[in-house]
Amino acid sequence: MSTLYDQAAALHEEFPQGKIEIRLTKPLNTREDLALAYSPGVAGPVLEIAENPDNAYRYTAKGNLVAVISNGTAILGLGNRGALASKPVMEGKAALFKRFAGIDAFDIEIDSTDIDEVARTVELLEPTFGGINLEDIKAPECFLIERRLVETMKIPVFHDDQHGTAVVVSAGLINALEVVGKDIRNITIVVNGAGAAGIAISNMLGELGIEKKQLILCDSKGVIGDHRMDLNEFKMPFSHTTSSRTLSDALKNADVFIGVSKANCMTPAMLLSMAKNPIVLALANPDPEIDPAVAKSTRADVLIATGRSDHPNQMNNILCFPFMFRGALDTRASRITTSMKLAAIRAIASLAKEPVLEDIKKAHNRSDMTFGRDYLLPSPFDPRLLTTVSPAVAEAAMLDGVARIKVGRDEYLKTLVKRMG
């Protein structure tokens, strides 16, 4: 185990173990406090909610509570390690919800790989939570589980491995194309990895205006084309007639490589075969598809991003999911729509062009944080993400008709600032 892993293990082991705990929000110091918070006074809100279920948002924490749910079948870059082993990651996700958007989250690990069991378990939790964040569930099961839950539940369900990744990658790609001066309508994109992230990214690129003929999707067996007889319903829409069979074939003269696959699968020769000013988003964790130092030594004109925090241009889902849920919860949205995701993409991309706060530069130990080749996306620590992305998502929810309550932008901004300090 590396030193980093040892340090992380020691951190998690410190008392109290783990990363999250429950904190009281009302006093429980006197007999009167107990009578109001519990029996007999608690009967009041119980009767109010029984009469009108929406009152749960008035009298309980439901409106600020998200379930972070996994069965451990696709943990980070570690694969299927089981539900229990996913708990440190799910606790971490819950901690990020609280730290960056003031959202309370419970981690729930479901010890099942059966699609119906997992889906039914989540459905039964609807009275407790205001939103559901699915995490680290392998494809194609994750697609089937999410699709069912979106159809059956009246609260937003969001599989972050799919949609959070797609939002952040799309925002980064928009800005990268601007930096290198390429038109999204005239580029060729290769997406390597056809799991949850790769399929979602490919779908979102279509929403951005990328036509099917502009995109080649690859999986572990090579290019997804009409020569393949083994494609499932989620890969099939990206199949088209092509002479390319391998990743190497697909990358010849390509403008963009998006990797959500495995370490070191992109060689220097593949990078050299790409078009001028290639954009390489090598997002495999913990080790990218090509090392940034190797990429830059191979081509001086490459623009590269990874999923790692120790390189410039980290593409991290933390830029999306806390603020997506904040906007969805605060409008009591029944689901998360494509328009809400597009609004998040535009908001994240635009914030990268704003002057970087001095505190952010200090946090990253960098003085060169200006929009360009080495700064495509805002820092996860930029507090303006909350007041930029969440209002954009909330507005889209209202325009789409999935919001149960309306929020005025000015008043909402004040609420967000007050909530987070």
Coordinates of C-alpha atoms in Angstrom, one line a residue:
M1 CA 0.0 0.0 0.0
S2 CA 1.3 3.5 -0.8
T3 CA 2.0 6.1 1.7
L4 CA -1.1 8.0 0.6
Y5 CA -3.3 4.9 1.2
D6 CA -1.7 4.5 4.7
Q7 CA -2.4 8.2 5.5
A8 CA -6.0 7.9 4.4
A9 CA -6.5 4.7 6.4
A10 CA -5.1 6.4 9.5
L11 CA -7.4 9.4 8.9
H12 CA -10.5 7.2 8.7
E13 CA -9.5 5.2 11.8
E14 CA -9.2 8.3 14.0
F15 CA -12.0 8.6 16.6
P16 CA -14.8 9.0 15.7
Q17 CA -14.2 6.6 12.9
G18 CA -15.4 7.4 9.4
K19 CA -16.2 10.9 8.1
I20 CA -19.8 11.8 9.0
E21 CA -22.0 12.0 12.1
I22 CA -25.5 13.2 13.1
R23 CA -25.8 16.7 14.7
L24 CA -28.9 17.9 16.6
T25 CA -30.6 21.0 15.2
K26 CA -33.0 21.6 18.1
P27 CA -32.2 21.8 21.8
L28 CA -32.8 18.7 24.0
N29 CA -31.8 20.0 27.4
T30 CA -35.0 20.2 29.4
R31 CA -38.2 18.4 30.0
E32 CA -40.0 21.0 27.9
D33 CA -37.5 20.5 25.0
L34 CA -38.2 16.8 25.1
A35 CA -41.9 17.3 25.1
L36 CA -41.7 19.5 22.0
A37 CA -39.2 17.5 20.0
Y38 CA -40.6 14.1 20.9
S39 CA -43.7 12.9 22.8
P40 CA -46.3 14.2 23.2
G41 CA -45.6 17.4 21.1
V42 CA -44.3 15.5 18.0
A43 CA -47.9 14.3 17.4
G44 CA -48.6 17.8 16.0
P45 CA -46.4 17.6 12.9
V46 CA -47.3 13.9 12.5
L47 CA -51.0 14.9 12.1
E48 CA -50.1 17.8 9.8
I49 CA -48.0 15.5 7.5
A50 CA -50.7 12.8 7.5
E51 CA -53.2 15.4 6.3
N52 CA -50.9 16.9 3.7
P53 CA -47.7 15.0 2.7
D54 CA -46.0 18.2 1.5
N55 CA -45.9 19.2 5.1
A56 CA -43.0 16.8 5.5
Y57 CA -40.9 19.5 3.9
R58 CA -42.1 22.0 6.5
Y59 CA -41.6 19.9 9.6
T60 CA -38.7 17.5 8.8
A61 CA -35.3 17.4 7.3
K62 CA -36.6 15.6 4.1
G63 CA -36.1 18.7 1.9
N64 CA -32.4 18.8 2.7
L65 CA -31.7 15.1 2.8
V66 CA -30.1 12.9 0.1
A67 CA -29.5 9.2 0.1
V68 CA -26.1 8.2 -1.3
I69 CA -26.7 4.6 -2.5
S70 CA -24.4 1.9 -3.9
N71 CA -24.1 -1.9 -4.1
G72 CA -20.3 -1.7 -4.5
T73 CA -20.2 -3.3 -7.9
A74 CA -18.1 -0.5 -9.5
I75 CA -16.1 1.3 -6.8
L76 CA -14.0 4.1 -8.2
G77 CA -11.3 2.4 -10.2
L78 CA -11.4 -0.7 -8.0
G79 CA -14.2 -2.6 -9.6
N80 CA -16.6 -4.9 -7.7
R81 CA -15.5 -5.0 -4.1
G82 CA -18.9 -5.4 -2.5
A83 CA -21.4 -3.2 -0.7
L84 CA -19.5 -3.0 2.6
A85 CA -16.3 -2.0 0.9
S86 CA -18.1 0.9 -0.8
K87 CA -19.0 2.5 2.5
P88 CA -15.9 4.7 2.8
V89 CA -16.6 6.1 -0.6
M90 CA -20.3 6.7 0.1
E91 CA -19.4 8.4 3.4
G92 CA -17.0 10.5 1.5
K93 CA -19.8 11.5 -0.9
A94 CA -22.0 12.4 2.0
A95 CA -19.3 14.6 3.4
L96 CA -18.9 16.4 0.1
F97 CA -22.6 17.1 -0.1
K98 CA -22.4 18.7 3.4
R99 CA -19.1 20.6 2.8
F100 CA -19.9 22.1 -0.5
A101 CA -23.7 22.6 -0.6
G102 CA -24.9 22.3 3.0
I103 CA -26.9 19.1 2.1
D104 CA -27.3 16.4 4.7
A105 CA -26.7 12.9 3.2
F106 CA -26.9 9.3 4.5
D107 CA -24.9 6.6 2.9
I108 CA -26.9 3.4 2.2
E109 CA -25.0 0.3 1.0
I110 CA -27.3 -2.3 -0.5
D111 CA -26.0 -5.9 -0.3
S112 CA -27.5 -7.1 -3.6
T113 CA -26.6 -7.3 -7.2
D114 CA -30.2 -8.0 -8.2
I115 CA -31.7 -5.1 -10.2
D116 CA -35.2 -5.6 -8.8
E117 CA -34.0 -5.9 -5.2
V118 CA -31.8 -2.7 -5.5
A119 CA -34.5 -0.7 -7.2
R120 CA -37.3 -1.8 -4.8
T121 CA -35.1 -1.0 -1.8
V122 CA -34.5 2.5 -3.1
E123 CA -38.2 3.0 -3.9
L124 CA -39.2 2.1 -0.3
L125 CA -37.0 4.9 0.9
E126 CA -38.9 7.7 -0.8
P127 CA -40.7 9.0 2.3
T128 CA -37.3 9.6 4.0
F129 CA -35.3 11.5 1.4
G130 CA -35.6 14.6 -0.8
G131 CA -33.3 13.1 -3.5
I132 CA -31.4 9.9 -4.5
N133 CA -27.7 9.9 -5.5
L134 CA -26.8 6.5 -7.1
E135 CA -23.1 5.7 -7.0
D136 CA -20.6 3.0 -8.1
I137 CA -23.1 0.6 -9.6
K138 CA -21.8 -1.2 -12.6
A139 CA -23.2 -1.0 -16.2
P140 CA -25.5 -2.0 -17.6
E141 CA -27.4 -2.6 -14.4
C142 CA -27.0 1.1 -13.4
F143 CA -28.9 2.2 -16.5
L144 CA -31.8 -0.1 -15.8
I145 CA -32.0 0.7 -12.1
E146 CA -31.9 4.5 -12.7
R147 CA -34.4 4.3 -15.5
R148 CA -36.9 2.5 -13.3
L149 CA -36.4 4.8 -10.3
V150 CA -36.9 7.9 -12.4
E151 CA -40.2 6.5 -13.7
T152 CA -41.5 5.3 -10.3
M153 CA -40.2 7.9 -7.8
K154 CA -41.4 11.5 -7.3
I155 CA -38.1 12.8 -6.1
P156 CA -34.9 13.5 -8.2
V157 CA -32.8 10.4 -8.9
F158 CA -29.3 11.1 -10.2
H159 CA -26.6 8.6 -11.0
D160 CA -23.5 10.7 -10.6
D161 CA -21.1 8.3 -12.4
Q162 CA -23.2 8.9 -15.4
H163 CA -24.6 12.4 -15.3
G164 CA -22.2 14.2 -13.0
T165 CA -19.3 13.0 -15.2
A166 CA -21.1 14.0 -18.4
V167 CA -21.8 17.5 -17.1
V168 CA -18.3 18.2 -15.9
V169 CA -16.7 16.7 -19.1
S170 CA -19.0 18.7 -21.3
A171 CA -18.2 21.9 -19.5
G172 CA -14.5 21.2 -19.8
L173 CA -14.8 20.3 -23.5
I174 CA -16.7 23.5 -24.3
N175 CA -13.9 25.5 -22.7
A176 CA -11.1 23.4 -24.3
L177 CA -12.6 23.9 -27.8
E178 CA -12.7 27.7 -27.1
V179 CA -9.0 27.7 -26.0
V180 CA -7.8 25.8 -29.1
G181 CA -10.2 27.6 -31.5
K182 CA -12.2 24.7 -32.8
D183 CA -15.9 24.6 -33.7
I184 CA -17.9 21.9 -32.0
R185 CA -19.7 21.3 -35.3
N186 CA -16.5 20.5 -37.1
I187 CA -14.7 18.1 -34.8
T188 CA -14.3 14.3 -34.4
I189 CA -14.5 12.9 -30.9
V190 CA -13.4 9.4 -29.7
V191 CA -14.8 8.3 -26.4
N192 CA -13.0 5.3 -24.9
G193 CA -15.0 3.4 -22.4
A194 CA -18.7 2.4 -22.9
G195 CA -19.7 2.0 -19.3
A196 CA -21.9 4.3 -17.2
A197 CA -19.7 7.4 -17.8
G198 CA -18.9 6.8 -21.4
I199 CA -22.5 6.3 -22.5
A200 CA -23.7 9.3 -20.5
I201 CA -21.0 11.5 -21.9
S202 CA -21.8 10.4 -25.4
N203 CA -25.5 11.1 -24.9
M204 CA -24.7 14.5 -23.5
L205 CA -22.4 15.4 -26.4
G206 CA -25.5 14.8 -28.6
E207 CA -27.4 17.3 -26.6
L208 CA -24.5 19.8 -27.2
G209 CA -24.9 19.4 -30.9
I210 CA -22.4 16.7 -31.7
E211 CA -23.9 14.5 -34.5
K212 CA -23.6 10.8 -34.5
K213 CA -21.1 10.8 -37.4
Q214 CA -18.7 13.0 -35.4
L215 CA -18.4 10.5 -32.5
I216 CA -16.7 7.1 -32.3
L217 CA -17.4 5.1 -29.1
C218 CA -15.0 2.4 -28.1
D219 CA -15.3 -0.4 -25.5
S220 CA -12.8 -3.1 -24.4
K221 CA -13.4 -4.9 -27.7
G222 CA -12.7 -1.9 -29.9
V223 CA -14.9 0.4 -32.0
I224 CA -18.6 0.2 -31.6
G225 CA -19.8 -0.2 -35.2
D226 CA -22.3 -2.1 -37.3
H227 CA -19.7 -4.9 -37.6
R228 CA -20.4 -5.8 -34.0
M229 CA -23.0 -8.3 -33.1
D230 CA -22.6 -8.1 -29.3
L231 CA -24.0 -4.6 -28.6
N232 CA -26.6 -4.0 -25.8
E233 CA -29.4 -1.5 -26.0
F234 CA -27.3 1.3 -24.5
K235 CA -24.3 0.9 -26.9
M236 CA -26.4 0.3 -30.1
P237 CA -27.4 4.0 -30.6
F238 CA -23.7 4.9 -31.1
S239 CA -23.0 2.2 -33.7
H240 CA -22.5 3.3 -37.3
T241 CA -20.7 2.2 -40.4
T242 CA -16.9 2.7 -40.1
S243 CA -13.7 1.0 -41.2
S244 CA -12.1 1.7 -37.8
R245 CA -11.8 -1.3 -35.6
T246 CA -9.4 -0.4 -32.8
L247 CA -8.8 2.7 -30.6
S248 CA -5.7 3.3 -32.7
D249 CA -7.7 3.4 -35.9
A250 CA -10.3 5.7 -34.4
L251 CA -7.8 8.3 -33.2
K252 CA -6.3 9.0 -36.5
N253 CA -7.0 12.7 -37.3
A254 CA -9.4 12.9 -34.3
D255 CA -9.7 16.3 -32.6
V256 CA -10.8 15.0 -29.1
F257 CA -10.1 12.0 -27.0
I258 CA -12.2 11.4 -23.9
G259 CA -11.1 8.5 -21.8
V260 CA -13.2 6.9 -19.1
S261 CA -11.5 3.5 -19.4
K262 CA -8.2 2.2 -18.0
A263 CA -4.7 3.4 -17.4
N264 CA -2.1 3.8 -20.2
C265 CA -4.3 2.6 -23.0
M266 CA -3.4 5.6 -25.1
T267 CA 0.1 5.4 -26.6
P268 CA 2.3 8.3 -27.8
A269 CA 1.9 7.0 -31.3
M270 CA -1.9 7.3 -31.0
L271 CA -1.5 10.8 -29.7
L272 CA 0.8 11.7 -32.6
S273 CA -1.9 10.5 -35.1
M274 CA -4.5 13.0 -33.9
A275 CA -5.3 16.3 -35.5
K276 CA -3.6 19.6 -34.7
N277 CA -4.1 20.9 -31.2
P278 CA -5.6 17.7 -29.9
I279 CA -7.8 17.7 -26.8
V280 CA -7.1 14.8 -24.5
L281 CA -9.4 14.2 -21.5
A282 CA -7.7 11.2 -19.9
L283 CA -10.0 10.6 -16.9
A284 CA -9.3 7.1 -15.7
N285 CA -8.6 7.0 -12.0
P286 CA -6.2 6.7 -10.3
D287 CA -4.0 6.5 -13.4
P288 CA -5.1 8.2 -16.6
E289 CA -5.1 6.7 -20.1
I290 CA -1.9 8.6 -20.8
D291 CA 0.4 10.4 -18.4
P292 CA 0.2 14.2 -18.8
A293 CA 4.0 14.4 -18.8
V294 CA 4.3 11.8 -21.5
A295 CA 1.5 13.5 -23.5
K296 CA 3.2 16.9 -23.3
S297 CA 6.6 15.5 -24.2
T298 CA 5.0 13.8 -27.2
R299 CA 3.2 16.9 -28.5
A300 CA 3.7 20.5 -27.5
D301 CA 0.2 21.4 -28.9
V302 CA -1.7 18.9 -26.8
L303 CA -4.3 20.2 -24.3
I304 CA -4.7 17.6 -21.6
A305 CA -7.0 17.1 -18.6
T306 CA -7.2 14.3 -16.0
G307 CA -9.3 13.3 -13.0
R308 CA -6.4 13.9 -10.7
S309 CA -5.9 16.8 -8.3
D310 CA -2.1 16.8 -8.7
H311 CA -2.3 17.9 -12.3
P312 CA -3.8 21.0 -13.9
N313 CA -7.3 20.7 -15.4
Q314 CA -8.8 18.2 -12.9
M315 CA -12.2 17.1 -14.1
N316 CA -14.0 16.3 -10.9
N317 CA -17.7 15.5 -10.4
I318 CA -17.6 17.6 -7.3
L319 CA -18.1 20.6 -9.6
C320 CA -21.6 19.3 -10.3
F321 CA -23.4 17.0 -8.0
P322 CA -23.6 19.1 -4.8
F323 CA -24.9 22.1 -6.7
M324 CA -27.2 20.1 -9.0
F325 CA -28.9 18.6 -5.9
R326 CA -29.0 22.0 -4.1
G327 CA -31.0 23.5 -7.0
A328 CA -33.2 20.4 -7.3
L329 CA -34.0 20.2 -3.6
D330 CA -34.7 23.9 -3.2
T331 CA -37.3 23.8 -5.9
R332 CA -38.6 20.4 -4.8
A333 CA -38.0 19.1 -8.3
S334 CA -39.6 15.8 -9.1
R335 CA -36.7 14.8 -11.3
I336 CA -33.5 16.1 -12.9
T337 CA -34.0 17.0 -16.6
T338 CA -31.7 17.4 -19.5
S339 CA -32.3 21.1 -19.3
M340 CA -31.1 21.2 -15.7
K341 CA -27.9 19.4 -16.7
L342 CA -27.3 21.7 -19.7
A343 CA -27.8 24.7 -17.3
A344 CA -25.2 23.2 -15.0
I345 CA -22.8 22.8 -17.9
R346 CA -23.1 26.4 -19.0
A347 CA -22.7 27.7 -15.5
I348 CA -19.6 25.7 -14.7
A349 CA -18.0 26.6 -18.0
S350 CA -18.7 30.3 -17.5
L351 CA -17.3 30.4 -14.0
A352 CA -13.9 29.3 -15.2
K353 CA -13.6 32.5 -17.1
E354 CA -14.1 34.7 -14.0
P355 CA -11.1 36.1 -12.1
V356 CA -9.9 33.5 -9.6
L357 CA -10.2 34.4 -6.0
E358 CA -6.9 34.8 -4.1
D359 CA -7.9 32.3 -1.5
I360 CA -8.4 29.7 -4.2
K361 CA -5.0 30.3 -5.6
K362 CA -3.5 29.8 -2.2
A363 CA -5.5 26.6 -1.7
H364 CA -4.0 25.2 -4.9
N365 CA -0.5 26.8 -4.4
R366 CA -0.8 28.3 -7.9
S367 CA -0.5 31.9 -9.1
D368 CA -1.2 31.1 -12.8
M369 CA -4.9 30.3 -12.5
T370 CA -6.3 32.1 -15.5
F371 CA -8.6 30.7 -18.1
G372 CA -6.6 28.8 -20.7
R373 CA -4.8 25.6 -21.4
D374 CA -3.9 24.9 -17.8
Y375 CA -7.2 26.2 -16.3
L376 CA -10.3 24.9 -18.1
L377 CA -12.6 24.5 -15.1
P378 CA -13.2 26.3 -11.8
S379 CA -11.7 25.0 -8.6
P380 CA -13.9 22.8 -6.5
F381 CA -13.2 25.2 -3.6
D382 CA -14.6 28.2 -5.5
P383 CA -17.6 29.2 -3.3
R384 CA -19.2 30.8 -6.4
L385 CA -20.1 27.4 -7.7
L386 CA -23.0 27.4 -5.2
T387 CA -24.3 30.7 -6.3
T388 CA -23.7 30.1 -10.0
V389 CA -24.7 26.5 -10.6
S390 CA -27.5 26.0 -8.2
P391 CA -29.5 29.0 -9.3
A392 CA -29.0 27.9 -12.9
V393 CA -30.3 24.4 -12.1
A394 CA -33.2 25.8 -10.1
E395 CA -34.3 28.1 -12.9
A396 CA -34.1 25.3 -15.4
A397 CA -36.3 23.1 -13.1
M398 CA -38.9 25.8 -13.0
L399 CA -38.9 26.4 -16.7
D400 CA -39.2 22.6 -17.3
G401 CA -42.2 22.4 -15.0
V402 CA -40.7 19.8 -12.7
A403 CA -40.3 22.3 -9.8
R404 CA -43.0 22.1 -7.1
I405 CA -42.2 25.5 -5.7
K406 CA -40.9 28.7 -7.3
V407 CA -37.8 30.6 -6.0
G408 CA -37.0 34.1 -7.0
R409 CA -33.3 34.5 -8.1
D410 CA -32.3 37.4 -5.8
E411 CA -34.0 35.9 -2.7
Y412 CA -32.6 32.5 -3.5
L413 CA -29.0 33.9 -3.8
K414 CA -29.4 35.4 -0.3
T415 CA -30.7 32.1 1.0
L416 CA -27.7 30.2 -0.4
V417 CA -25.2 32.7 1.0
K418 CA -26.9 32.6 4.4
R419 CA -26.9 28.8 4.4
M420 CA -23.2 28.4 3.7
G421 CA -22.0 31.5 5.4

